[in-house]
Structures are given as C-alpha cells and as structure tokens.
C-alpha cells in the first residue's frame, strides 16, 4: 500500500490543523492506520492509530484529548484532526499502515512521506 500525507503547515499556538493521508494500492479497510511524528533531534513518536472499521483508536499521552484520528474507508483516507496545537507539536508527521487485525500501538510496516507541521508560539 502507498501512503501520501498532506495538510501540514505553519500555524500559531492554539490553532487547529487537519492532516489527511490517502492510501492506494490495496484494500484500505484491511489495514490498521496510524500517525507518528518526529521532531528534530528526537525519536519518532506514536501519535494515534485506528482499527480497520474505525471503531477503536489509541492516542499518545501528549496528544490525548486534543487530537482525533478518523478514517473513511469509502475514500481510502485517514485523517488527524489536531486542536489546541502547541509549539511542542512541531514535527514531521507520518502516516503509516499495517495489514491485519488491530491492537493498540502495533508496529507499522508501510510508511508515507511526512508532512511538516510547525506551531509558533
């Protein structure tokens, strides 16, 4: 499966931003989907993931209550709604996928190119 993330940009603290990831190349609803991020000089961090149907999701502690992951299996897309953004949310955000059943924070196999999110204070 191929993944293409979009929607990044420069925003101010407190603003909202919505990232999208378009998937192609295989049956989308057979893949667990997730978002990860990596800030300069830091390790890649789990942000959120979502089950095949979208009925289950899991979030990293730093984004819980502010970010929401969703998927549209008819459109082969997964989205990340980011609210109340903070400067520490600044990172490259990556969309990822794994074939199979869902369990939280499972290792992902397929990765898209990232999209930059910059939050100014």
mmCIF file of N, CA and C in Angstrom:
data_model
loop_
_atom_site.group_PDB
_atom_site.id
_atom_site.type_symbol
_atom_site.label_atom_id
_atom_site.label_comp_id
_atom_site.label_asym_id
_atom_site.label_seq_id
_atom_site.Cartn_x
_atom_site.Cartn_y
_atom_site.Cartn_z
ATOM 1 N N UNK A 1 0.849 -1.183 0.000
ATOM 2 C CA UNK A 1 0.000 0.000 0.000
ATOM 3 C C UNK A 1 0.893 1.244 0.000
ATOM 4 N N UNK A 2 0.469 2.241 -0.765
ATOM 5 C CA UNK A 2 1.209 3.502 -0.827
ATOM 6 C C UNK A 2 0.432 4.577 -0.069
ATOM 7 N N UNK A 3 1.166 5.410 0.633
ATOM 8 C CA UNK A 3 0.553 6.405 1.502
ATOM 9 C C UNK A 3 1.075 7.799 1.169
ATOM 10 N N UNK A 4 0.175 8.759 1.137
ATOM 11 C CA UNK A 4 0.558 10.132 0.846
ATOM 12 C C UNK A 4 -0.134 11.049 1.839
ATOM 13 N N UNK A 5 0.656 11.664 2.702
ATOM 14 C CA UNK A 5 0.115 12.580 3.703
ATOM 15 C C UNK A 5 0.120 14.004 3.175
ATOM 16 N N UNK A 6 -0.827 14.774 3.657
ATOM 17 C CA UNK A 6 -0.921 16.176 3.270
ATOM 18 C C UNK A 6 -1.591 16.962 4.386
ATOM 19 N N UNK A 7 -1.532 18.285 4.261
ATOM 20 C CA UNK A 7 -2.251 19.129 5.198
ATOM 21 C C UNK A 7 -1.389 19.853 6.209
ATOM 22 N N UNK A 8 -0.093 19.596 6.192
ATOM 23 C CA UNK A 8 0.774 20.280 7.126
ATOM 24 C C UNK A 8 0.897 21.751 6.815
ATOM 25 N N UNK A 9 1.491 22.490 7.747
ATOM 26 C CA UNK A 9 1.669 23.907 7.531
ATOM 27 C C UNK A 9 2.174 24.601 8.774
ATOM 28 N N UNK A 10 2.188 25.917 8.692
ATOM 29 C CA UNK A 10 2.615 26.766 9.802
ATOM 30 C C UNK A 10 1.389 27.395 10.448
ATOM 31 N N UNK A 11 1.225 27.162 11.736
ATOM 32 C CA UNK A 11 0.096 27.703 12.475
ATOM 33 C C UNK A 11 0.591 28.283 13.786
ATOM 34 N N UNK A 12 -0.292 29.009 14.471
ATOM 35 C CA UNK A 12 0.045 29.566 15.764
ATOM 36 C C UNK A 12 -0.464 28.668 16.881
ATOM 37 N N UNK A 13 0.142 28.806 18.032
ATOM 38 C CA UNK A 13 -0.303 28.041 19.192
ATOM 39 C C UNK A 13 -1.783 28.290 19.438
ATOM 40 N N UNK A 14 -2.502 27.199 19.707
ATOM 41 C CA UNK A 14 -3.930 27.300 19.930
ATOM 42 C C UNK A 14 -4.772 27.045 18.693
ATOM 43 N N UNK A 15 -4.136 27.080 17.542
ATOM 44 C CA UNK A 15 -4.853 26.846 16.289
ATOM 45 C C UNK A 15 -5.140 25.361 16.094
ATOM 46 N N UNK A 16 -5.911 25.096 15.035
ATOM 47 C CA UNK A 16 -6.216 23.718 14.645
ATOM 48 C C UNK A 16 -5.681 23.454 13.243
ATOM 49 N N UNK A 17 -5.439 22.186 12.978
ATOM 50 C CA UNK A 17 -4.959 21.764 11.668
ATOM 51 C C UNK A 17 -5.454 20.341 11.442
ATOM 52 N N UNK A 18 -5.744 20.034 10.196
ATOM 53 C CA UNK A 18 -6.216 18.683 9.868
ATOM 54 C C UNK A 18 -5.288 18.065 8.840
ATOM 55 N N UNK A 19 -4.710 16.945 9.190
ATOM 56 C CA UNK A 19 -3.874 16.193 8.272
ATOM 57 C C UNK A 19 -4.702 15.090 7.613
ATOM 58 N N UNK A 20 -4.372 14.796 6.384
ATOM 59 C CA UNK A 20 -5.015 13.710 5.672
ATOM 60 C C UNK A 20 -3.966 12.793 5.067
ATOM 61 N N UNK A 21 -4.341 11.542 4.906
ATOM 62 C CA UNK A 21 -3.453 10.566 4.286
ATOM 63 C C UNK A 21 -4.284 9.744 3.311
ATOM 64 N N UNK A 22 -3.881 9.766 2.069
ATOM 65 C CA UNK A 22 -4.549 8.981 1.040
ATOM 66 C C UNK A 22 -3.784 7.689 0.800
ATOM 67 N N UNK A 23 -4.502 6.582 0.798
ATOM 68 C CA UNK A 23 -3.891 5.280 0.586
ATOM 69 C C UNK A 23 -4.299 4.724 -0.763
ATOM 70 N N UNK A 24 -3.390 3.981 -1.369
ATOM 71 C CA UNK A 24 -3.687 3.356 -2.652
ATOM 72 C C UNK A 24 -2.899 2.063 -2.772
ATOM 73 N N UNK A 25 -3.331 1.211 -3.655
ATOM 74 C CA UNK A 25 -2.572 0.022 -3.952
ATOM 75 C C UNK A 25 -3.077 -1.269 -3.335
ATOM 76 N N UNK A 26 -4.024 -1.175 -2.418
ATOM 77 C CA UNK A 26 -4.556 -2.388 -1.805
ATOM 78 C C UNK A 26 -5.883 -2.045 -1.148
ATOM 79 N N UNK A 27 -6.519 -3.044 -0.574
ATOM 80 C CA UNK A 27 -7.819 -2.850 0.058
ATOM 81 C C UNK A 27 -7.644 -2.127 1.381
ATOM 82 N N UNK A 28 -8.072 -0.879 1.407
ATOM 83 C CA UNK A 28 -7.781 0.011 2.528
ATOM 84 C C UNK A 28 -8.325 -0.519 3.849
ATOM 85 N N UNK A 29 -9.511 -1.083 3.839
ATOM 86 C CA UNK A 29 -10.125 -1.464 5.111
ATOM 87 C C UNK A 29 -9.542 -2.753 5.693
ATOM 88 N N UNK A 30 -8.491 -3.256 5.120
ATOM 89 C CA UNK A 30 -7.754 -4.374 5.692
ATOM 90 C C UNK A 30 -6.514 -3.925 6.462
ATOM 91 N N UNK A 31 -6.323 -2.606 6.532
ATOM 92 C CA UNK A 31 -5.122 -2.047 7.138
ATOM 93 C C UNK A 31 -5.426 -1.232 8.387
ATOM 94 N N UNK A 32 -4.706 -1.522 9.438
ATOM 95 C CA UNK A 32 -4.658 -0.631 10.586
ATOM 96 C C UNK A 32 -3.874 0.607 10.150
ATOM 97 N N UNK A 33 -4.361 1.774 10.534
ATOM 98 C CA UNK A 33 -3.714 3.015 10.131
ATOM 99 C C UNK A 33 -3.231 3.782 11.359
ATOM 100 N N UNK A 34 -2.188 4.553 11.156
ATOM 101 C CA UNK A 34 -1.656 5.306 12.285
ATOM 102 C C UNK A 34 -0.953 6.573 11.860
ATOM 103 N N UNK A 35 -0.734 7.422 12.833
ATOM 104 C CA UNK A 35 0.053 8.649 12.654
ATOM 105 C C UNK A 35 1.192 8.646 13.664
ATOM 106 N N UNK A 36 2.338 9.059 13.192
ATOM 107 C CA UNK A 36 3.519 9.201 14.021
ATOM 108 C C UNK A 36 4.132 10.560 13.720
ATOM 109 N N UNK A 37 5.028 10.997 14.580
ATOM 110 C CA UNK A 37 5.704 12.258 14.318
ATOM 111 C C UNK A 37 7.141 12.196 14.796
ATOM 112 N N UNK A 38 7.943 13.040 14.197
ATOM 113 C CA UNK A 38 9.345 13.118 14.593
ATOM 114 C C UNK A 38 9.796 14.566 14.570
ATOM 115 N N UNK A 39 10.211 15.038 15.717
ATOM 116 C CA UNK A 39 10.743 16.388 15.837
ATOM 117 C C UNK A 39 12.257 16.342 15.655
ATOM 118 N N UNK A 40 12.855 17.450 15.274
ATOM 119 C CA UNK A 40 14.304 17.476 15.074
ATOM 120 C C UNK A 40 15.054 17.038 16.322
ATOM 121 N N UNK A 41 15.960 16.101 16.135
ATOM 122 C CA UNK A 41 16.773 15.635 17.242
ATOM 123 C C UNK A 41 16.089 14.673 18.189
ATOM 124 N N UNK A 42 14.868 14.292 17.851
ATOM 125 C CA UNK A 42 14.127 13.387 18.729
ATOM 126 C C UNK A 42 13.759 12.109 17.997
ATOM 127 N N UNK A 43 13.424 11.094 18.772
ATOM 128 C CA UNK A 43 12.989 9.840 18.184
ATOM 129 C C UNK A 43 11.551 9.967 17.664
ATOM 130 N N UNK A 44 11.223 9.084 16.744
ATOM 131 C CA UNK A 44 9.861 9.058 16.236
ATOM 132 C C UNK A 44 8.901 8.712 17.371
ATOM 133 N N UNK A 45 7.773 9.387 17.390
ATOM 134 C CA UNK A 45 6.805 9.261 18.482
ATOM 135 C C UNK A 45 5.454 8.808 17.950
ATOM 136 N N UNK A 46 4.851 7.880 18.639
ATOM 137 C CA UNK A 46 3.494 7.442 18.308
ATOM 138 C C UNK A 46 2.508 8.571 18.607
ATOM 139 N N UNK A 47 1.614 8.824 17.656
ATOM 140 C CA UNK A 47 0.582 9.843 17.852
ATOM 141 C C UNK A 47 -0.786 9.193 18.047
ATOM 142 N N UNK A 48 -1.202 8.369 17.098
ATOM 143 C CA UNK A 48 -2.520 7.740 17.180
ATOM 144 C C UNK A 48 -2.597 6.610 16.183
ATOM 145 N N UNK A 49 -3.484 5.655 16.465
ATOM 146 C CA UNK A 49 -3.809 4.640 15.472
ATOM 147 C C UNK A 49 -5.287 4.309 15.543
ATOM 148 N N UNK A 50 -5.752 3.597 14.516
ATOM 149 C CA UNK A 50 -7.178 3.345 14.403
ATOM 150 C C UNK A 50 -7.409 1.981 13.768
ATOM 151 N N UNK A 51 -8.447 1.324 14.215
ATOM 152 C CA UNK A 51 -8.746 -0.026 13.757
ATOM 153 C C UNK A 51 -9.332 -0.032 12.349
ATOM 154 N N UNK A 52 -9.528 -1.215 11.819
ATOM 155 C CA UNK A 52 -9.961 -1.382 10.438
ATOM 156 C C UNK A 52 -11.288 -0.685 10.155
ATOM 157 N N UNK A 53 -12.214 -0.806 11.086
ATOM 158 C CA UNK A 53 -13.532 -0.194 10.902
ATOM 159 C C UNK A 53 -13.595 1.235 11.396
ATOM 160 N N UNK A 54 -12.599 1.615 12.178
ATOM 161 C CA UNK A 54 -12.616 2.935 12.791
ATOM 162 C C UNK A 54 -13.248 2.957 14.161
ATOM 163 N N UNK A 55 -13.675 1.810 14.642
ATOM 164 C CA UNK A 55 -14.370 1.760 15.917
ATOM 165 C C UNK A 55 -13.483 1.830 17.138
ATOM 166 N N UNK A 56 -12.200 1.572 16.934
ATOM 167 C CA UNK A 56 -11.243 1.635 18.043
ATOM 168 C C UNK A 56 -10.055 2.508 17.663
ATOM 169 N N UNK A 57 -9.559 3.242 18.638
ATOM 170 C CA UNK A 57 -8.396 4.092 18.397
ATOM 171 C C UNK A 57 -7.590 4.234 19.680
ATOM 172 N N UNK A 58 -6.370 4.668 19.513
ATOM 173 C CA UNK A 58 -5.487 4.831 20.657
ATOM 174 C C UNK A 58 -4.626 6.060 20.404
ATOM 175 N N UNK A 59 -4.268 6.772 21.477
ATOM 176 C CA UNK A 59 -3.534 8.026 21.332
ATOM 177 C C UNK A 59 -2.304 8.071 22.231
ATOM 178 N N UNK A 60 -1.312 8.783 21.775
ATOM 179 C CA UNK A 60 -0.183 9.063 22.615
ATOM 180 C C UNK A 60 -0.586 10.012 23.732
ATOM 181 N N UNK A 61 0.083 9.900 24.864
ATOM 182 C CA UNK A 61 -0.294 10.694 26.027
ATOM 183 C C UNK A 61 -0.210 12.193 25.764
ATOM 184 N N UNK A 62 0.738 12.603 24.947
ATOM 185 C CA UNK A 62 0.948 14.023 24.714
ATOM 186 C C UNK A 62 -0.129 14.660 23.832
ATOM 187 N N UNK A 63 -0.916 13.857 23.148
ATOM 188 C CA UNK A 63 -1.941 14.412 22.261
ATOM 189 C C UNK A 63 -3.355 14.036 22.673
ATOM 190 N N UNK A 64 -3.467 13.187 23.667
ATOM 191 C CA UNK A 64 -4.779 12.709 24.089
ATOM 192 C C UNK A 64 -5.660 13.886 24.500
ATOM 193 N N UNK A 65 -6.880 13.906 23.983
ATOM 194 C CA UNK A 65 -7.812 14.975 24.292
ATOM 195 C C UNK A 65 -7.731 16.165 23.351
ATOM 196 N N UNK A 66 -6.675 16.222 22.547
ATOM 197 C CA UNK A 66 -6.514 17.326 21.592
ATOM 198 C C UNK A 66 -6.585 16.861 20.139
ATOM 199 N N UNK A 67 -6.110 15.665 19.884
ATOM 200 C CA UNK A 67 -6.078 15.123 18.526
ATOM 201 C C UNK A 67 -7.138 14.033 18.379
ATOM 202 N N UNK A 68 -7.662 13.914 17.170
ATOM 203 C CA UNK A 68 -8.628 12.879 16.865
ATOM 204 C C UNK A 68 -8.284 12.231 15.531
ATOM 205 N N UNK A 69 -8.154 10.925 15.548
ATOM 206 C CA UNK A 69 -7.906 10.184 14.315
ATOM 207 C C UNK A 69 -9.223 9.621 13.803
ATOM 208 N N UNK A 70 -9.381 9.629 12.487
ATOM 209 C CA UNK A 70 -10.578 9.063 11.874
ATOM 210 C C UNK A 70 -10.204 8.498 10.514
ATOM 211 N N UNK A 71 -11.088 7.671 9.990
ATOM 212 C CA UNK A 71 -10.833 7.105 8.684
ATOM 213 C C UNK A 71 -12.120 7.050 7.893
ATOM 214 N N UNK A 72 -11.987 7.124 6.583
ATOM 215 C CA UNK A 72 -13.106 7.000 5.663
ATOM 216 C C UNK A 72 -12.760 5.872 4.696
ATOM 217 N N UNK A 73 -13.304 4.705 4.946
ATOM 218 C CA UNK A 73 -12.942 3.551 4.131
ATOM 219 C C UNK A 73 -13.498 3.644 2.699
ATOM 220 N N UNK A 74 -14.510 4.442 2.502
ATOM 221 C CA UNK A 74 -15.042 4.637 1.155
ATOM 222 C C UNK A 74 -14.104 5.502 0.316
ATOM 223 N N UNK A 75 -13.355 6.378 0.989
ATOM 224 C CA UNK A 75 -12.453 7.287 0.280
ATOM 225 C C UNK A 75 -10.986 6.898 0.436
ATOM 226 N N UNK A 76 -10.733 5.814 1.157
ATOM 227 C CA UNK A 76 -9.361 5.351 1.376
ATOM 228 C C UNK A 76 -8.483 6.424 2.016
ATOM 229 N N UNK A 77 -9.029 7.073 3.021
ATOM 230 C CA UNK A 77 -8.272 8.124 3.689
ATOM 231 C C UNK A 77 -8.325 7.970 5.214
ATOM 232 N N UNK A 78 -7.279 8.438 5.840
ATOM 233 C CA UNK A 78 -7.245 8.553 7.290
ATOM 234 C C UNK A 78 -6.849 9.987 7.606
ATOM 235 N N UNK A 79 -7.467 10.540 8.624
ATOM 236 C CA UNK A 79 -7.242 11.941 8.961
ATOM 237 C C UNK A 79 -6.820 12.086 10.414
ATOM 238 N N UNK A 80 -6.168 13.193 10.682
ATOM 239 C CA UNK A 80 -5.784 13.530 12.047
ATOM 240 C C UNK A 80 -6.202 14.974 12.288
ATOM 241 N N UNK A 81 -7.223 15.155 13.098
ATOM 242 C CA UNK A 81 -7.663 16.491 13.480
ATOM 243 C C UNK A 81 -6.880 16.912 14.708
ATOM 244 N N UNK A 82 -6.164 18.007 14.582
ATOM 245 C CA UNK A 82 -5.304 18.477 15.665
ATOM 246 C C UNK A 82 -5.821 19.817 16.173
ATOM 247 N N UNK A 83 -6.235 19.841 17.390
ATOM 248 C CA UNK A 83 -6.745 21.055 18.022
ATOM 249 C C UNK A 83 -5.816 21.515 19.142
ATOM 250 N N UNK A 84 -5.979 22.768 19.521
ATOM 251 C CA UNK A 84 -5.185 23.334 20.617
ATOM 252 C C UNK A 84 -3.706 23.035 20.441
ATOM 253 N N UNK A 85 -3.204 23.325 19.271
ATOM 254 C CA UNK A 85 -1.821 22.997 18.963
ATOM 255 C C UNK A 85 -0.845 23.787 19.830
ATOM 256 N N UNK A 86 0.248 23.118 20.140
ATOM 257 C CA UNK A 86 1.292 23.695 20.977
ATOM 258 C C UNK A 86 2.614 23.702 20.199
ATOM 259 N N UNK A 87 3.522 24.575 20.562
ATOM 260 C CA UNK A 87 4.823 24.568 19.877
ATOM 261 C C UNK A 87 5.507 23.209 19.923
ATOM 262 N N UNK A 88 5.296 22.466 20.986
ATOM 263 C CA UNK A 88 5.917 21.148 21.094
ATOM 264 C C UNK A 88 5.289 20.111 20.166
ATOM 265 N N UNK A 89 4.227 20.471 19.482
ATOM 266 C CA UNK A 89 3.654 19.591 18.458
ATOM 267 C C UNK A 89 4.396 19.726 17.128
ATOM 268 N N UNK A 90 5.304 20.669 17.050
ATOM 269 C CA UNK A 90 6.075 20.867 15.830
ATOM 270 C C UNK A 90 6.881 19.614 15.496
ATOM 271 N N UNK A 91 6.678 19.100 14.301
ATOM 272 C CA UNK A 91 7.336 17.853 13.893
ATOM 273 C C UNK A 91 6.959 17.541 12.448
ATOM 274 N N UNK A 92 7.640 16.564 11.893
ATOM 275 C CA UNK A 92 7.179 15.960 10.647
ATOM 276 C C UNK A 92 6.227 14.837 11.026
ATOM 277 N N UNK A 93 5.053 14.854 10.442
ATOM 278 C CA UNK A 93 4.029 13.867 10.748
ATOM 279 C C UNK A 93 3.969 12.839 9.618
ATOM 280 N N UNK A 94 3.953 11.567 10.021
ATOM 281 C CA UNK A 94 3.956 10.466 9.075
ATOM 282 C C UNK A 94 2.694 9.628 9.214
ATOM 283 N N UNK A 95 2.174 9.252 8.082
ATOM 284 C CA UNK A 95 1.078 8.298 8.022
ATOM 285 C C UNK A 95 1.674 6.900 7.872
ATOM 286 N N UNK A 96 1.076 5.913 8.519
ATOM 287 C CA UNK A 96 1.611 4.552 8.472
ATOM 288 C C UNK A 96 0.479 3.543 8.442
ATOM 289 N N UNK A 97 0.816 2.335 8.009
ATOM 290 C CA UNK A 97 -0.196 1.295 7.874
ATOM 291 C C UNK A 97 0.388 -0.079 8.177
ATOM 292 N N UNK A 98 -0.508 -0.964 8.593
ATOM 293 C CA UNK A 98 -0.126 -2.363 8.831
ATOM 294 C C UNK A 98 -1.302 -3.241 8.481
ATOM 295 N N UNK A 99 -1.042 -4.273 7.742
ATOM 296 C CA UNK A 99 -2.091 -5.217 7.364
ATOM 297 C C UNK A 99 -2.419 -6.111 8.549
ATOM 298 N N UNK A 100 -3.684 -6.315 8.790
ATOM 299 C CA UNK A 100 -4.075 -7.271 9.817
ATOM 300 C C UNK A 100 -4.990 -6.692 10.867
ATOM 301 N N UNK A 101 -5.218 -7.475 11.915
ATOM 302 C CA UNK A 101 -6.144 -7.074 12.961
ATOM 303 C C UNK A 101 -5.530 -6.010 13.860
ATOM 304 N N UNK A 102 -6.409 -5.319 14.576
ATOM 305 C CA UNK A 102 -5.967 -4.167 15.354
ATOM 306 C C UNK A 102 -5.585 -4.547 16.783
ATOM 307 N N UNK A 103 -4.481 -4.016 17.219
ATOM 308 C CA UNK A 103 -4.198 -3.889 18.638
ATOM 309 C C UNK A 103 -3.410 -2.603 18.784
ATOM 310 N N UNK A 104 -3.595 -1.907 19.899
ATOM 311 C CA UNK A 104 -3.027 -0.563 20.039
ATOM 312 C C UNK A 104 -1.514 -0.533 19.913
ATOM 313 N N UNK A 105 -1.040 0.475 19.204
ATOM 314 C CA UNK A 105 0.389 0.778 19.094
ATOM 315 C C UNK A 105 1.188 -0.361 18.493
ATOM 316 N N UNK A 106 0.576 -1.055 17.569
ATOM 317 C CA UNK A 106 1.294 -2.132 16.907
ATOM 318 C C UNK A 106 2.317 -1.568 15.929
ATOM 319 N N UNK A 107 3.399 -2.306 15.690
ATOM 320 C CA UNK A 107 4.414 -1.825 14.745
ATOM 321 C C UNK A 107 3.838 -1.699 13.339
ATOM 322 N N UNK A 108 4.162 -0.635 12.663
ATOM 323 C CA UNK A 108 3.673 -0.395 11.315
ATOM 324 C C UNK A 108 4.688 -0.855 10.279
ATOM 325 N N UNK A 109 4.161 -1.242 9.124
ATOM 326 C CA UNK A 109 5.044 -1.746 8.074
ATOM 327 C C UNK A 109 5.212 -0.763 6.927
ATOM 328 N N UNK A 110 4.174 -0.049 6.613
ATOM 329 C CA UNK A 110 4.212 0.850 5.462
ATOM 330 C C UNK A 110 4.176 2.294 5.948
ATOM 331 N N UNK A 111 4.998 3.107 5.304
ATOM 332 C CA UNK A 111 5.146 4.499 5.716
ATOM 333 C C UNK A 111 5.060 5.425 4.517
ATOM 334 N N UNK A 112 4.388 6.542 4.729
ATOM 335 C CA UNK A 112 4.364 7.564 3.708
ATOM 336 C C UNK A 112 5.431 8.611 3.967
ATOM 337 N N UNK A 113 5.601 9.482 3.026
ATOM 338 C CA UNK A 113 6.463 10.638 3.243
ATOM 339 C C UNK A 113 5.754 11.583 4.200
ATOM 340 N N UNK A 114 6.493 12.239 5.016
ATOM 341 C CA UNK A 114 5.911 13.069 6.046
ATOM 342 C C UNK A 114 5.426 14.414 5.555
ATOM 343 N N UNK A 115 4.676 15.058 6.410
ATOM 344 C CA UNK A 115 4.225 16.422 6.160
ATOM 345 C C UNK A 115 4.602 17.259 7.385
ATOM 346 N N UNK A 116 5.161 18.428 7.133
ATOM 347 C CA UNK A 116 5.692 19.252 8.214
ATOM 348 C C UNK A 116 4.578 20.045 8.882
ATOM 349 N N UNK A 117 4.571 19.994 10.200
ATOM 350 C CA UNK A 117 3.684 20.835 10.997
ATOM 351 C C UNK A 117 4.563 21.697 11.893
ATOM 352 N N UNK A 118 4.374 23.002 11.799
ATOM 353 C CA UNK A 118 5.135 23.928 12.616
ATOM 354 C C UNK A 118 4.156 24.808 13.386
ATOM 355 N N UNK A 119 4.321 24.825 14.699
ATOM 356 C CA UNK A 119 3.444 25.605 15.556
ATOM 357 C C UNK A 119 4.278 26.697 16.218
ATOM 358 N N UNK A 120 3.949 27.922 15.931
ATOM 359 C CA UNK A 120 4.686 29.051 16.502
ATOM 360 C C UNK A 120 4.023 29.517 17.790
ATOM 361 N N UNK A 121 4.835 30.029 18.671
ATOM 362 C CA UNK A 121 4.310 30.474 19.977
ATOM 363 C C UNK A 121 3.868 31.923 19.935
#
